[in-house]
Amino acid sequence: MDWGTDLWDQYDVIDKHTQSGLELVEKYVKFVKERTEIEQNYAKQLRNLTKKYHPKRGSREELECRFSNHQAFLDILNEMNDYAGQRELIAENMMMNICIELTKYLQELKMERKTHLSEAKKAQQSLESTYKQLDSSKKRFEREWREAEKSAQYAEKTDQDINATKADVEKAKQQAHMRAHIADECKNDYAAQLQKYNKEQSQFYFSDMPLIFNKLQDMDERRVKKLAQGYVLFSDTEKQVTPIIGKCLEGITKAGANVNERNDSIALIEQHKSGFERPGDLDFEDYSQGINRASSDSSLGTLSTPKGPLELLGKNKSKPFWLFAKKSKRFTPERILVSPTVSEDFGHLPPEQRRKRLQQKLDDIGKELQKEVDQSEALGKMKDVYEKNPQMGDPASLAPQITQTAQNMERLRGEFNKYELWLTEAGGRGDPLLRRDTSRDDTHRSHSFNNNGSTHESCSPDGAQSDEGTPDPSQAIYAEFDDEFEEEELVPPIGQCTAMYNFPGASEGTIAMQEGEVLSVVEEDKGDGWTRVRRANGDEGYIPTSYVSISLGK
């Protein structure tokens, strides 16, 4: 079934139907555009909402994010911000894949429909023109036939008239014959026009218009198919981001599940525990006793002094410590802690908080000191290589870096000892293992890698020069460093390497190798240009990384 066969006489219906289909496409495009505007406004409102409740940098809310319930709320805000981004993505994809595509396709359909209707109009006009010619020839034939009939009747009447002359009779017959001839020509023309019109009419109704109607049908079916795809995209566009939206919602659920009320309570304790002792009982001051007033007042005044945080902070000792004091402009314990004088030893903090800050400072200094120790070791190795292989570089060029590293280490050791002393005074203890290791490593390096290549006297951990005649137990540890290193359990290799060049290995800690020799890699290059390797016989040492081809994980 097709329009050309079954709807051959329904031109107006087809015209209205195709126009209605195009209007539906246009209506759907407007609908999707309004949907995208809603999505964009929704996303914008969500972003503004998350921005409104997101804690500002350095604010009290940001500091409280160490608690799990505050952090969970922050995670929810972040997930909602990501969710808003997905809503924006939905709007963008709908605009690109539906609105723009359908609008472009709609313009093409309008042009195609206009072309088909124009062809139908031309065919209709051609048929109407032929019909007009047919009607004209028919009317002419009718008129000429009547005139010929009248001429024939007049000739017959003249011929029967006895009063008519022969010339009149001949003239009437000639006129009748001429009219009959003209009528025959009109008849033939009318027959030709009729045949032509019937042929064109058959072409119009059985070929031209059915073809145009079928083209319009094909166009309309393609429109319906494209519109159906747009309907599907309306859903698929959101389905594509549904997994990500699901992850955002899962993140919100996870944020709620990660809230731990017990850990929040512990975190509050760790953050605000002062370490003060609770105030003791106040003694009775008996003013009724007149004897030894001065002595009594002195003793009672001494006994009545409260033992609490105010005493430790050096403030008013004649008033008790009120736990729930009202905020006012008067001198209160709360105002004591509002704007304390910050000191380097954190003495302005309560004991417990001071110990934590000092321990944190020690850890930071220890990390910096370890970096300087590693840098010193790398520079020492590089200097030995330059001394043994002058073509690789000038050892003197490393002197400024070695000196600067040594000064940094000395400065950090001094700060470490200072903060460790303060921590001991505060009732805590430092990290003696870290201090011993960093001091030992630094002292060991100071023997091997100094500015002029000679061995200097070792330094004590606090930076002072040790007496040569006074034995230092730590020096024995430093002297036995290599022996301890050899007695450690062998580290399993992490790969292999093949020597590309010969290396003499004349420096301390290095190992010689020949071109093509295969060695086991024990420790990767840490950025100093050296790799630790081991032979099959157990010999270990460092080699230049650029001298070998390394293959890890074998």
XYZ file of C-alpha atoms in Angstrom:
554
model
C 0.000 0.000 0.000
C 1.264 3.427 -0.915
C -0.016 6.943 -1.144
C 0.272 7.129 -4.933
C -2.144 4.233 -5.401
C -4.536 4.483 -2.481
C -4.516 8.256 -1.948
C -4.336 9.371 -5.570
C -7.232 11.766 -5.090
C -6.247 13.048 -1.587
C -3.756 15.763 -2.458
C -5.036 18.147 0.207
C -4.898 15.437 2.867
C -1.303 14.591 2.001
C -0.375 18.265 1.976
C -1.820 18.863 5.449
C -0.395 15.617 6.835
C 3.175 16.352 5.754
C 2.908 19.911 7.070
C 1.617 18.598 10.393
C 4.577 16.189 10.607
C 7.073 19.001 10.110
C 5.319 21.067 12.762
C 5.606 18.126 15.161
C 9.371 17.959 14.613
C 9.620 21.677 15.251
C 7.495 21.347 18.370
C 9.685 18.511 19.695
C 12.837 20.564 19.118
C 11.348 23.411 21.171
C 10.395 20.938 23.883
C 13.956 19.571 24.122
C 15.388 23.098 24.165
C 13.216 23.999 27.121
C 14.292 20.752 28.807
C 17.959 21.680 28.331
C 17.293 25.100 29.837
C 15.717 23.425 32.848
C 18.736 21.121 33.195
C 21.160 24.028 32.921
C 19.265 26.085 35.486
C 19.064 23.054 37.766
C 22.804 22.460 37.461
C 23.508 26.133 38.083
C 21.351 26.145 41.191
C 23.058 22.985 42.448
C 26.492 24.535 41.943
C 25.446 27.714 43.717
C 24.026 25.607 46.539
C 27.222 23.590 46.991
C 29.298 26.757 46.772
C 27.131 28.396 49.419
C 27.602 25.584 51.931
C 31.183 24.695 51.026
C 33.525 25.864 53.792
C 35.781 28.743 52.901
C 39.518 28.204 53.013
C 40.876 28.839 56.476
C 37.442 29.073 58.052
C 36.277 27.275 61.183
C 34.222 24.843 59.088
C 37.300 23.785 57.135
C 39.194 23.105 60.342
C 36.326 20.951 61.588
C 36.593 18.703 58.518
C 38.892 16.484 60.556
C 35.699 15.094 62.084
C 34.066 12.363 60.047
C 30.587 13.914 60.090
C 31.944 17.242 58.825
C 34.083 15.491 56.218
C 31.071 13.437 55.110
C 29.083 16.634 54.538
C 31.998 18.032 52.523
C 32.065 14.819 50.462
C 28.337 15.184 49.849
C 28.873 18.734 48.584
C 31.607 17.510 46.245
C 29.409 14.696 44.957
C 26.546 17.120 44.387
C 28.894 19.369 42.453
C 29.830 16.397 40.262
C 26.140 15.568 39.945
C 25.500 19.113 38.713
C 28.202 18.584 36.111
C 26.381 15.514 34.831
C 23.152 17.487 34.522
C 25.057 20.051 32.451
C 26.399 17.212 30.309
C 22.847 15.973 29.732
C 21.777 19.430 28.575
C 24.791 19.768 26.291
C 24.306 16.347 24.677
C 20.588 16.926 24.159
C 21.277 20.252 22.512
C 23.956 18.803 20.224
C 22.437 15.415 19.376
C 18.745 16.286 19.274
C 18.050 19.982 18.849
C 20.789 20.877 16.403
C 20.510 17.646 14.416
C 16.714 17.751 14.153
C 16.718 21.451 13.284
C 19.121 20.824 10.436
C 17.131 17.805 9.271
C 13.891 19.792 9.512
C 15.239 22.402 7.095
C 16.148 19.671 4.630
C 12.660 18.171 4.876
C 11.033 21.536 4.293
C 13.067 22.057 1.132
C 12.302 18.539 -0.089
C 8.570 18.934 0.574
C 8.545 22.256 -1.185
C 10.212 20.659 -4.208
C 7.704 17.809 -4.385
C 4.706 20.105 -4.030
C 6.155 22.378 -6.684
C 6.416 19.431 -9.082
C 2.790 18.481 -8.339
C 1.698 22.051 -8.943
C 3.518 22.160 -12.271
C 1.913 18.873 -13.378
C -1.482 20.190 -12.326
C -0.958 23.439 -14.239
C 0.161 21.530 -17.328
C -2.965 19.358 -17.238
C -5.196 22.396 -16.722
C -3.567 24.124 -19.679
C -4.201 21.124 -21.899
C -7.785 21.007 -20.718
C -8.264 24.650 -21.585
C -6.980 23.971 -25.078
C -9.347 21.022 -25.343
C -12.286 23.092 -24.178
C -11.402 25.866 -26.621
C -11.180 23.467 -29.581
C -14.421 21.847 -28.490
C -16.262 25.150 -28.367
C -14.819 26.176 -31.730
C -15.860 22.873 -33.239
C -19.371 23.359 -31.839
C -19.568 26.872 -33.169
C -18.246 25.995 -36.625
C -20.519 22.965 -36.843
C -23.553 25.136 -36.170
C -22.399 27.687 -38.751
C -21.883 24.895 -41.310
C -25.324 23.520 -40.548
C -26.852 26.956 -41.022
C -24.952 27.421 -44.306
C -26.149 24.040 -45.568
C -29.765 24.879 -44.669
C -29.462 28.285 -46.365
C -27.970 26.696 -49.519
C -30.759 24.147 -49.627
C -33.357 26.853 -49.110
C -31.810 29.029 -51.839
C -31.686 26.093 -54.186
C -35.453 25.516 -53.717
C -36.253 29.179 -54.055
C -37.575 29.773 -57.632
C -36.815 33.432 -57.364
C -33.147 32.844 -56.583
C -30.670 33.189 -59.376
C -28.183 30.535 -60.283
C -25.379 32.705 -59.022
C -27.043 33.001 -55.615
C -27.478 29.258 -55.469
C -23.820 28.631 -56.340
C -22.694 31.213 -53.829
C -24.805 29.599 -51.092
C -23.470 26.142 -51.915
C -19.863 27.375 -51.876
C -20.456 29.024 -48.515
C -22.005 25.823 -47.140
C -19.112 23.766 -48.480
C -16.536 26.128 -46.935
C -18.303 26.044 -43.571
C -18.473 22.271 -43.681
C -14.732 22.121 -44.398
C -13.944 24.452 -41.500
C -16.206 22.363 -39.245
C -14.323 19.232 -40.269
C -10.995 20.871 -39.435
C -12.313 21.956 -36.035
C -13.570 18.470 -35.491
C -10.169 16.982 -36.264
C -8.471 19.557 -33.993
C -10.909 18.815 -31.209
C -10.259 15.077 -31.581
C -6.501 15.680 -31.456
C -6.790 17.881 -28.377
C -9.028 15.347 -26.731
C -6.537 12.581 -27.393
C -3.712 14.754 -26.066
C -5.637 15.653 -22.923
C -6.603 12.063 -22.222
C -3.008 11.019 -22.578
C -1.757 13.764 -20.246
C -4.559 13.057 -17.809
C -3.600 9.410 -17.723
C 0.047 10.409 -17.247
C -0.976 12.793 -14.471
C -3.140 10.390 -12.458
C -1.294 7.141 -13.098
C 2.336 8.242 -13.211
C 3.230 11.812 -12.247
C 1.111 12.322 -9.134
C 1.560 8.785 -7.762
C 5.336 9.254 -8.076
C 5.162 12.585 -6.254
C 2.868 11.159 -3.581
C 5.234 8.217 -3.080
C 8.151 10.614 -2.703
C 6.197 12.534 -0.086
C 5.403 9.249 1.631
C 9.079 8.298 1.680
C 9.956 11.734 3.028
C 7.339 11.474 5.750
C 8.470 7.989 6.760
C 12.041 9.203 7.017
C 10.816 12.100 9.133
C 8.979 9.716 11.438
C 12.059 7.491 11.727
C 14.334 10.429 12.511
C 11.870 11.737 15.056
C 11.703 8.310 16.676
C 15.488 8.336 16.957
C 15.205 11.714 18.640
C 12.744 10.213 21.107
C 15.205 7.428 21.887
C 18.099 9.871 22.254
C 16.028 11.802 24.778
C 16.264 8.748 27.023
C 19.683 7.456 26.001
C 21.311 10.826 26.674
C 20.375 10.529 30.318
C 21.122 6.810 30.439
C 24.704 7.487 29.355
C 25.402 9.510 32.481
C 23.257 7.370 34.761
C 26.253 5.210 35.843
C 28.201 8.332 36.793
C 25.186 9.774 38.575
C 24.886 6.422 40.338
C 28.500 6.726 41.460
C 27.773 10.200 42.797
C 24.848 8.826 44.780
C 26.987 5.905 45.940
C 29.585 8.428 47.057
C 26.946 10.189 49.136
C 25.925 6.863 50.649
C 29.553 6.005 51.320
C 30.089 9.398 52.940
C 27.240 8.667 55.323
C 28.567 5.177 56.042
C 32.056 6.537 56.790
C 30.784 8.669 59.646
C 32.134 7.251 62.894
C 30.816 8.892 66.016
C 33.436 7.259 68.243
C 36.321 8.484 66.099
C 34.848 11.991 66.090
C 34.781 11.982 69.874
C 38.382 10.780 69.986
C 39.396 13.412 67.426
C 37.835 16.140 69.564
C 39.782 14.862 72.542
C 43.032 14.748 70.587
C 42.464 18.234 69.259
C 41.473 20.012 72.463
C 42.905 17.947 75.303
C 44.857 20.462 77.390
C 46.647 18.134 79.802
C 45.873 20.359 82.784
C 45.012 18.845 86.126
C 41.549 19.502 87.510
C 41.374 22.304 90.108
C 41.691 21.181 93.706
C 39.364 22.022 96.592
C 39.578 25.534 98.013
C 40.595 25.738 101.650
C 38.531 27.531 104.291
C 39.820 30.993 105.206
C 38.917 31.772 108.802
C 38.906 35.557 109.218
C 37.538 35.297 112.789
C 40.928 34.347 114.194
C 42.744 37.443 115.322
C 45.910 35.805 116.569
C 48.788 35.466 114.134
C 46.708 37.241 111.581
C 49.568 37.877 109.286
C 50.767 34.298 109.562
C 47.268 32.914 109.174
C 46.539 35.122 106.215
C 49.783 34.087 104.630
C 49.166 30.401 105.192
C 45.519 30.556 104.211
C 46.400 32.600 101.160
C 48.911 29.985 100.205
C 46.475 27.153 100.800
C 43.628 28.892 99.020
C 45.529 29.244 95.801
C 43.714 27.000 93.317
C 45.703 24.447 91.424
C 44.413 24.548 87.915
C 44.949 25.899 84.402
C 44.906 29.508 85.515
C 47.879 28.853 87.765
C 49.771 27.185 84.918
C 48.974 30.077 82.589
C 50.216 32.563 85.183
C 46.930 34.496 85.444
C 44.628 35.513 88.266
C 45.162 33.012 91.074
C 42.688 34.489 93.523
C 39.635 33.427 91.529
C 38.426 29.898 90.853
C 38.363 28.376 87.370
C 34.806 28.506 85.970
C 34.148 25.841 83.363
C 31.057 27.531 81.879
C 31.988 31.186 82.119
C 29.832 33.703 80.267
C 31.441 35.602 77.429
C 31.895 39.257 78.248
C 34.377 42.029 77.973
C 35.704 41.171 81.404
C 38.828 39.161 81.971
C 37.781 35.511 81.602
C 39.633 32.239 81.085
C 38.095 31.979 77.603
C 39.638 35.291 76.588
C 43.013 34.065 77.769
C 43.011 31.470 74.967
C 41.621 33.728 72.253
C 44.741 35.580 71.200
C 47.772 33.916 72.808
C 51.300 35.046 72.138
C 52.740 32.468 69.754
C 56.189 31.256 70.795
C 58.674 29.065 68.969
C 58.540 26.336 71.623
C 54.694 26.363 71.511
C 54.639 27.356 75.163
C 51.404 29.256 74.559
C 49.588 25.941 74.047
C 48.250 23.588 76.712
C 50.674 20.787 77.661
C 49.064 18.052 75.574
C 48.699 20.240 72.494
C 52.258 21.498 72.947
C 53.643 17.954 72.990
C 51.777 17.131 69.791
C 53.011 20.226 67.992
C 56.584 19.636 69.094
C 56.426 16.001 67.967
C 55.021 17.078 64.601
C 57.796 19.644 64.237
C 60.389 16.976 65.031
C 58.935 14.666 62.392
C 59.081 17.422 59.764
C 62.671 18.300 60.617
C 63.595 14.603 60.526
C 62.212 14.260 57.006
C 64.107 17.330 55.802
C 67.291 16.069 57.466
C 66.937 12.683 55.784
C 66.630 14.395 52.398
C 69.818 16.344 53.023
C 71.577 13.139 54.120
C 70.566 11.396 50.892
C 71.708 14.412 48.894
C 75.063 14.409 50.685
C 75.541 10.713 49.945
C 74.743 11.195 46.271
C 77.140 14.135 45.968
C 79.864 12.115 47.678
C 79.479 9.243 45.262
C 79.465 11.589 42.301
C 82.625 13.297 43.550
C 84.435 9.947 43.904
C 83.456 9.032 40.359
C 84.727 12.382 39.062
C 88.016 11.889 40.929
C 88.517 8.414 39.469
C 87.234 9.412 36.026
C 88.098 13.064 35.355
C 86.587 12.872 31.874
C 83.126 12.579 33.441
C 83.371 15.879 35.337
C 85.297 18.205 37.614
C 85.173 17.217 41.330
C 85.711 20.844 42.336
C 82.422 21.829 40.703
C 80.584 19.863 43.396
C 82.253 21.708 46.288
C 79.588 24.474 46.640
C 76.776 21.926 46.681
C 78.577 19.725 49.224
C 79.253 22.733 51.447
C 75.653 23.936 51.230
C 74.327 20.444 51.998
C 76.636 20.154 55.031
C 75.451 23.537 56.315
C 71.831 22.544 55.846
C 72.432 19.293 57.735
C 74.150 21.158 60.557
C 71.300 23.646 60.795
C 68.656 20.915 60.788
C 70.520 18.922 63.444
C 70.602 21.982 65.659
C 66.877 22.547 65.217
C 66.202 18.865 65.816
C 68.136 18.905 69.113
C 66.407 22.131 70.168
C 62.902 20.840 69.592
C 63.801 17.468 71.113
C 64.917 19.239 74.281
C 61.657 21.187 74.404
C 59.698 17.988 73.885
C 61.545 16.354 76.772
C 60.754 19.341 78.983
C 57.093 19.084 77.957
C 56.957 15.514 79.156
C 57.309 13.789 75.769
C 60.148 12.087 74.007
C 61.615 12.427 70.559
C 62.602 9.799 68.029
C 66.037 8.628 69.205
C 66.263 6.083 66.381
C 65.780 8.770 63.757
C 68.297 10.986 65.442
C 70.827 8.200 65.733
C 70.415 7.148 62.110
C 70.586 10.647 60.642
C 73.541 11.590 62.799
C 75.282 8.323 61.996
C 74.701 8.667 58.275
C 75.780 12.272 58.261
C 78.941 11.536 60.278
C 79.758 8.586 58.042
C 79.430 10.800 54.991
C 81.479 13.574 56.536
C 84.415 11.119 56.689
C 84.207 10.125 53.058
C 82.782 13.142 51.212
C 84.152 16.510 52.240
C 85.040 19.487 50.157
C 88.724 18.686 49.571
C 88.444 14.883 49.557
C 90.295 14.421 52.872
C 88.914 12.875 56.050
C 87.920 15.324 58.789
C 87.242 14.711 62.420
C 83.740 13.522 63.106
C 81.108 15.708 64.680
C 78.831 14.867 67.521
C 75.061 14.793 66.924
C 74.618 18.261 68.387
C 77.145 19.753 65.958
C 80.114 20.178 68.364
C 83.496 18.733 67.493
C 84.336 15.574 69.433
C 87.581 15.278 71.355
C 89.990 12.917 69.639
C 91.097 11.465 72.967
C 87.576 10.928 74.256
C 85.951 7.770 72.935
C 82.361 8.220 71.765
C 80.124 5.125 71.726
C 78.336 6.508 68.689
C 81.641 6.689 66.807
C 82.045 2.952 67.272
C 78.632 2.523 65.672
C 79.691 4.724 62.765
C 82.979 2.824 62.315
C 81.126 -0.490 62.225
C 78.528 0.749 59.723
C 80.035 -1.152 56.803
C 80.343 -4.362 58.845
C 76.718 -4.140 59.873
C 75.752 -3.516 56.279
C 77.560 -6.668 55.159
C 75.994 -8.789 57.881
C 72.454 -7.806 56.897
C 70.305 -10.331 55.103
C 70.714 -10.148 51.337
C 68.009 -8.217 49.587
C 66.384 -10.187 46.735
C 67.161 -8.761 43.286
C 64.468 -6.780 41.523
C 65.824 -7.239 37.995
C 68.918 -7.581 35.842
C 71.214 -5.270 33.934
C 73.795 -5.695 31.178
C 76.955 -3.579 31.099
C 77.316 -1.490 27.948
C 80.742 -0.092 28.905
C 83.661 -1.030 31.149
C 83.685 0.524 34.610
C 86.783 0.288 36.882
C 84.888 0.634 40.162
C 87.851 2.199 41.924
C 85.806 4.417 44.262
C 84.615 3.287 47.658
C 81.208 1.613 47.473
C 81.403 0.997 43.709
C 81.984 -2.275 41.888
C 83.921 -2.937 38.679
C 82.259 -4.449 35.625
C 83.145 -5.469 32.101
C 81.228 -4.737 28.915
C 78.553 -7.403 28.344
C 78.586 -8.588 31.970
C 75.169 -9.420 33.444
C 74.481 -8.297 37.036
C 71.491 -8.458 39.368
C 69.819 -5.158 40.275
C 69.327 -4.822 44.035
C 68.307 -1.147 44.308
C 66.993 1.226 41.638
C 68.454 4.611 40.809
C 66.995 7.136 43.285
C 67.821 10.098 41.110
C 71.508 10.375 41.932
C 72.702 8.497 38.807
C 73.764 5.286 40.626
C 72.292 1.785 40.730
C 73.111 -0.870 43.300
C 73.939 -4.288 41.784
C 75.158 -7.713 42.890
C 77.309 -10.381 41.244
C 76.617 -14.079 41.384
C 79.394 -14.479 43.997
C 77.633 -12.044 46.323
C 79.746 -8.929 45.694
C 77.643 -5.765 45.777
C 78.278 -2.145 44.912
C 77.130 0.873 42.916
C 77.580 1.458 39.192
C 76.636 4.400 36.937
C 73.084 3.927 35.704
C 74.013 5.281 32.272
C 76.620 2.500 31.833
C 74.097 -0.363 31.852
C 70.856 -1.503 30.219
C 68.375 -2.319 32.999
C 65.468 -4.754 32.820
C 63.329 -4.832 35.981
C 60.804 -7.403 37.086
C 62.668 -10.481 35.791
